[in-house]
Every structure is written in C-alpha cells, then in structure tokens.
PDB file of C-alpha atoms in Angstrom:
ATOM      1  CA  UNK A   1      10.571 -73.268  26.158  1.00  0.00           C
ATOM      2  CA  UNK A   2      10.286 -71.514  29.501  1.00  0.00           C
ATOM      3  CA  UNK A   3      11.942 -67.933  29.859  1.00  0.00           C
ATOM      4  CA  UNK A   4      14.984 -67.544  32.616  1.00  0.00           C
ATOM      5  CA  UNK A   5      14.431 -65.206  35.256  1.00  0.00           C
ATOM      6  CA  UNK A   6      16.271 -62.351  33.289  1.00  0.00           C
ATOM      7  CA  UNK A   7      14.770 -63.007  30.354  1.00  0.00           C
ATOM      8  CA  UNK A   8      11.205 -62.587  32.538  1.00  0.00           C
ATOM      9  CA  UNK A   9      12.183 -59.392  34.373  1.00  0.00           C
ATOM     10  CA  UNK A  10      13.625 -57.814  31.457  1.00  0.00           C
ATOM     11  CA  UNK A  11      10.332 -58.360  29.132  1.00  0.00           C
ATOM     12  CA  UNK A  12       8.555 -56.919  32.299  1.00  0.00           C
ATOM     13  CA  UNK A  13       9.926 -54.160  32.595  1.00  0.00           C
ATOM     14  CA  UNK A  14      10.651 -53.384  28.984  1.00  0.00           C
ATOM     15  CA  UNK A  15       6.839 -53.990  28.948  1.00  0.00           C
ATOM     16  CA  UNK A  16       5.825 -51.769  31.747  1.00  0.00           C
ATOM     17  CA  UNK A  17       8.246 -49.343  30.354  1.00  0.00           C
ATOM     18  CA  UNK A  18       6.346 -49.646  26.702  1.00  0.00           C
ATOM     19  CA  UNK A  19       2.773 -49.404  28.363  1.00  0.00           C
ATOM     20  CA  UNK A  20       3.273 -46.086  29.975  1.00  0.00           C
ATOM     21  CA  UNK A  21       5.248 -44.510  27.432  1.00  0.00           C
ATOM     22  CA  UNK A  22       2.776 -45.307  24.779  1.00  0.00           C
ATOM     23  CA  UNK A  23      -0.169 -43.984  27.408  1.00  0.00           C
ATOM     24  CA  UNK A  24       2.080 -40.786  27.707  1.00  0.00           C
ATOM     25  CA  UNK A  25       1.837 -39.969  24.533  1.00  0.00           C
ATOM     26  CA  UNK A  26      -1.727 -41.132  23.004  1.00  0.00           C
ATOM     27  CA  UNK A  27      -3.549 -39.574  26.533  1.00  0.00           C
ATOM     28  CA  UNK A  28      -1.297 -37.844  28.518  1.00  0.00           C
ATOM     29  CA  UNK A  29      -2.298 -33.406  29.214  1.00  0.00           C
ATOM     30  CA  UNK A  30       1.945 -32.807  28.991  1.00  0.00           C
ATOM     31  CA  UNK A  31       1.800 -34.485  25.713  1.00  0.00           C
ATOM     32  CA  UNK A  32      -1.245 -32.963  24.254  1.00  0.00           C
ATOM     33  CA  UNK A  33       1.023 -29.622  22.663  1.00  0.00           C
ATOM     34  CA  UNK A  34       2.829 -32.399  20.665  1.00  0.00           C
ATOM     35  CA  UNK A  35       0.067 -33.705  19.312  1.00  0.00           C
ATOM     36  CA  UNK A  36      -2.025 -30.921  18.848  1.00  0.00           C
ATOM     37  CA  UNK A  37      -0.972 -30.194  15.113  1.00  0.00           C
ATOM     38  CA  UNK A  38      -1.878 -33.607  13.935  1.00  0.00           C
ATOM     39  CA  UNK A  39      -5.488 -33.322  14.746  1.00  0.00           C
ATOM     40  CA  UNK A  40      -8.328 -30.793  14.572  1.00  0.00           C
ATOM     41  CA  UNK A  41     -10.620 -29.889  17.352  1.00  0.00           C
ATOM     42  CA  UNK A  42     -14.443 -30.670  17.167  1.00  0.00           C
ATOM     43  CA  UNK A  43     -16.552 -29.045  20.328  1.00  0.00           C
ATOM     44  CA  UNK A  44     -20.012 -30.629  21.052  1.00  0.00           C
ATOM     45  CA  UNK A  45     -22.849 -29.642  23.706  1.00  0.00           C
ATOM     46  CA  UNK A  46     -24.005 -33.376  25.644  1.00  0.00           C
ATOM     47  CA  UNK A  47     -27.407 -33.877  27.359  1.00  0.00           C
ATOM     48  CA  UNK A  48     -26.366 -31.430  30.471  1.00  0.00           C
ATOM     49  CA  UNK A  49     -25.354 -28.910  28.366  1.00  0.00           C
ATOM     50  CA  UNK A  50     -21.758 -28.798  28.889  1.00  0.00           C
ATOM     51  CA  UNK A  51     -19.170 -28.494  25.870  1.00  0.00           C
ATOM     52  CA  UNK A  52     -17.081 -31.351  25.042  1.00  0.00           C
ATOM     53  CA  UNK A  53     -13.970 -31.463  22.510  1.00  0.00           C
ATOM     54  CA  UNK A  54     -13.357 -34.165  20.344  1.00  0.00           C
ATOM     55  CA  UNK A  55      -9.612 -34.184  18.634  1.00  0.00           C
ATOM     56  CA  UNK A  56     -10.426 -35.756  15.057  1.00  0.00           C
ATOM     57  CA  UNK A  57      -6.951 -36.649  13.305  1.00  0.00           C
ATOM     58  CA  UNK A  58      -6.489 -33.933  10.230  1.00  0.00           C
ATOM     59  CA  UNK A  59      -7.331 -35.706   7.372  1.00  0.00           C
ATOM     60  CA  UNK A  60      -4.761 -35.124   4.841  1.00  0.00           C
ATOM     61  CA  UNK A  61      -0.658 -35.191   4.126  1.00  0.00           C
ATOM     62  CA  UNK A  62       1.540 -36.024   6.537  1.00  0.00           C
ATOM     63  CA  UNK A  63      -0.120 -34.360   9.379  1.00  0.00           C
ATOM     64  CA  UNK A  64      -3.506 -36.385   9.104  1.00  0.00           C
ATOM     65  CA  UNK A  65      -0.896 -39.463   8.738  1.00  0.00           C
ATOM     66  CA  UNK A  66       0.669 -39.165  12.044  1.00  0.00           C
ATOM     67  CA  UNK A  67      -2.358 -37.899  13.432  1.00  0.00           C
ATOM     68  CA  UNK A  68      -3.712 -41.370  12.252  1.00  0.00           C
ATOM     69  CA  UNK A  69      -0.875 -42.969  14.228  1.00  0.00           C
ATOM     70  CA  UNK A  70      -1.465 -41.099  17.475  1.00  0.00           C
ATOM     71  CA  UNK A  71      -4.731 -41.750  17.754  1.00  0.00           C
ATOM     72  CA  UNK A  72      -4.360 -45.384  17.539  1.00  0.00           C
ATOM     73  CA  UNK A  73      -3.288 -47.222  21.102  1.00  0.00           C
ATOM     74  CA  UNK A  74      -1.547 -50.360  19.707  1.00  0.00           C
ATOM     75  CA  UNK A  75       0.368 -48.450  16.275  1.00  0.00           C
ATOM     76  CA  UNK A  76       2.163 -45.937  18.886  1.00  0.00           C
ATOM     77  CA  UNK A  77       2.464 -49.085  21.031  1.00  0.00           C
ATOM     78  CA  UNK A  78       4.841 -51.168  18.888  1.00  0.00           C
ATOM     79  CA  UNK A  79       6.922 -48.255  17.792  1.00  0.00           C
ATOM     80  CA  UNK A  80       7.154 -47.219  21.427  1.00  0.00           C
ATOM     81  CA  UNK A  81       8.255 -50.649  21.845  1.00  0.00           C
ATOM     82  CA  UNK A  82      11.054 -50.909  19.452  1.00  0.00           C
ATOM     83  CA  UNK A  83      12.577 -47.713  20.480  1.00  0.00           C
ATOM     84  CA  UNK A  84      12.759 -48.799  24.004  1.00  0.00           C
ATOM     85  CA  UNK A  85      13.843 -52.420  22.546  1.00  0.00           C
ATOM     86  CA  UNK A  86      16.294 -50.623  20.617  1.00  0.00           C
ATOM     87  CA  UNK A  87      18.063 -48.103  22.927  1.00  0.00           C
ATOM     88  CA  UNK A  88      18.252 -51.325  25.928  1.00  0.00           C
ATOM     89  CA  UNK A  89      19.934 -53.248  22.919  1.00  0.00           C
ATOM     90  CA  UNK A  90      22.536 -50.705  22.737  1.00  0.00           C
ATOM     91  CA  UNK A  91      23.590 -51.107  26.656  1.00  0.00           C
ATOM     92  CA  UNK A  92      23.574 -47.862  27.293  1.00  0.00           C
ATOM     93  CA  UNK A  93      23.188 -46.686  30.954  1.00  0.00           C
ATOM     94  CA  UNK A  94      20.536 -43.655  30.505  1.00  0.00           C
ATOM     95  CA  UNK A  95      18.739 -46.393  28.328  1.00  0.00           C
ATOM     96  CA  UNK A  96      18.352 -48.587  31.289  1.00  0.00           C
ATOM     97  CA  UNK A  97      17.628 -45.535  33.969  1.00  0.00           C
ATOM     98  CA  UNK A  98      14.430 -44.398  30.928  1.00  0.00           C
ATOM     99  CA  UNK A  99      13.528 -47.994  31.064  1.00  0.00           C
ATOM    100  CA  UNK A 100      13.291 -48.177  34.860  1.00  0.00           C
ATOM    101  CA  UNK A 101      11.893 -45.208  35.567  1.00  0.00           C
ATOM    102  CA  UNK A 102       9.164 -45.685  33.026  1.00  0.00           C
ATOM    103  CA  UNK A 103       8.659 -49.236  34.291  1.00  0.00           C
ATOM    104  CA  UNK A 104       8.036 -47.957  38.009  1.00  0.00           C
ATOM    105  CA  UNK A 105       5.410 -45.093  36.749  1.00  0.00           C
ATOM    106  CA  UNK A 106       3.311 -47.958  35.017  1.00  0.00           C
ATOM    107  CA  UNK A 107       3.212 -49.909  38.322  1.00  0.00           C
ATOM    108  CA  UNK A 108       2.048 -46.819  39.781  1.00  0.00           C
ATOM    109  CA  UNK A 109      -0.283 -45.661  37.507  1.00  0.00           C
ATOM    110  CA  UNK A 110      -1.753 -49.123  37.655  1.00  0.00           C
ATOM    111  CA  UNK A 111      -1.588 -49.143  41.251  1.00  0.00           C
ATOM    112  CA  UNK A 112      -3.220 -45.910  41.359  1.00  0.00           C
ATOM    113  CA  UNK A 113      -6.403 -46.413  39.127  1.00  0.00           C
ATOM    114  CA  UNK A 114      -6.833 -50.183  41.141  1.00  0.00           C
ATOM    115  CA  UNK A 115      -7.212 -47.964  44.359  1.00  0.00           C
ATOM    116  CA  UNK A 116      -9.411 -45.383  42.786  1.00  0.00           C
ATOM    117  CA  UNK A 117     -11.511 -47.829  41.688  1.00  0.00           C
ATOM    118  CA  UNK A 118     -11.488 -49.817  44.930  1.00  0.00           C
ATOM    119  CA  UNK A 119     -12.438 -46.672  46.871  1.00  0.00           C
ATOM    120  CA  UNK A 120     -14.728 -45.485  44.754  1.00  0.00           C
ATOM    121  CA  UNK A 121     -12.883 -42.295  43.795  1.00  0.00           C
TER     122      UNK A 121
END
C-alpha cells in the first residue's frame, strides 16, 4: 500500500512537527525551568578542571516519575506525538498553524546543525 501525496506531507510534517517539539522539551535552555523540579542537580569537576552539572531525575513519587519521562527521548516522543496527532484530528486552525510552525523549525534546526557541521563550526 503506497501513501497519497497528502497522506505523505501530512505524516511529514506531523513528524517534523513531533521531532522538534519533543527536542524542545527534553534539551531545550527555555524549557529547562519546566523541568527543573523533576530532577536534581549533580555538579562534577572533568580532566580540565571545569564544573559540569548533571540533572539526575528525582528518584521518588510523582516527581522522580515524570522526571523519568523527561529524560527519556522516545517516551516524551510518542506523547508529543499524540497530542499533535490529536489536536490536527480535531481540524482546528491554530492546530494546523502549531503544526506548521513547528514543522518549519525542525527543517531549520536540521538545516542548521548540517551546516555547522559542514563548516566546521
């Protein structure tokens, strides 16, 4: 069974769409203050000397549950993806503008680290 055009485009950009809303909110600086009370901060000195922090989900209740979830890629992934699944389902036009919008961010993001690493930046 071969997908129609639409049916291509749409899973495209709904999967564009899911890819860099799921890296917005496992990665992402903005999105750290969201996450930041599901996990617990570990700082460690490397070989130069410099301090690095680890974010270790909490490991208890509810908190260390979600914090579980966040700090797994693919989990926040297919949750991202049914809400974005979900609100095109329901036709509505902000729906469509969200999935766009995040759609076009993903090609540039992608577009951006393909450069970076083409340059050498």
């Amino acid at each position: 069974m071969f997908l129609s055009q639409h049916e291509f485009t749409l899973i495209l950009l709904l999967g564009l769409a899911s890819f860099r809303m799921t890296r917005l909110i496992v990665f992402d600086k903005i999105m750290e203050p969201l996450r930041r009370p599901f996990f617990k901060e570990i700082e460690e000195k490397n070989e130069k000397g410099d301090v690095e922090i680890y974010l270790i989900p909490k490991e208890k209740g509810l908190l260390g549950w979600f914090g579980q979830l966040l700090s797994c890629f693919w989990c926040v992934g297919i949750w991202v993806s049914l809400f974005l699944v979900l609100l095109y389902l329901q036709q509505l036009f902000i729906g469509e503008v969200l999935i766009l919008i995040l759609a076009v961010a993903a090609v540039g993001s992608i577009l951006e680290v393909i450069i970076s690493r083409i340059l050498d930046i």
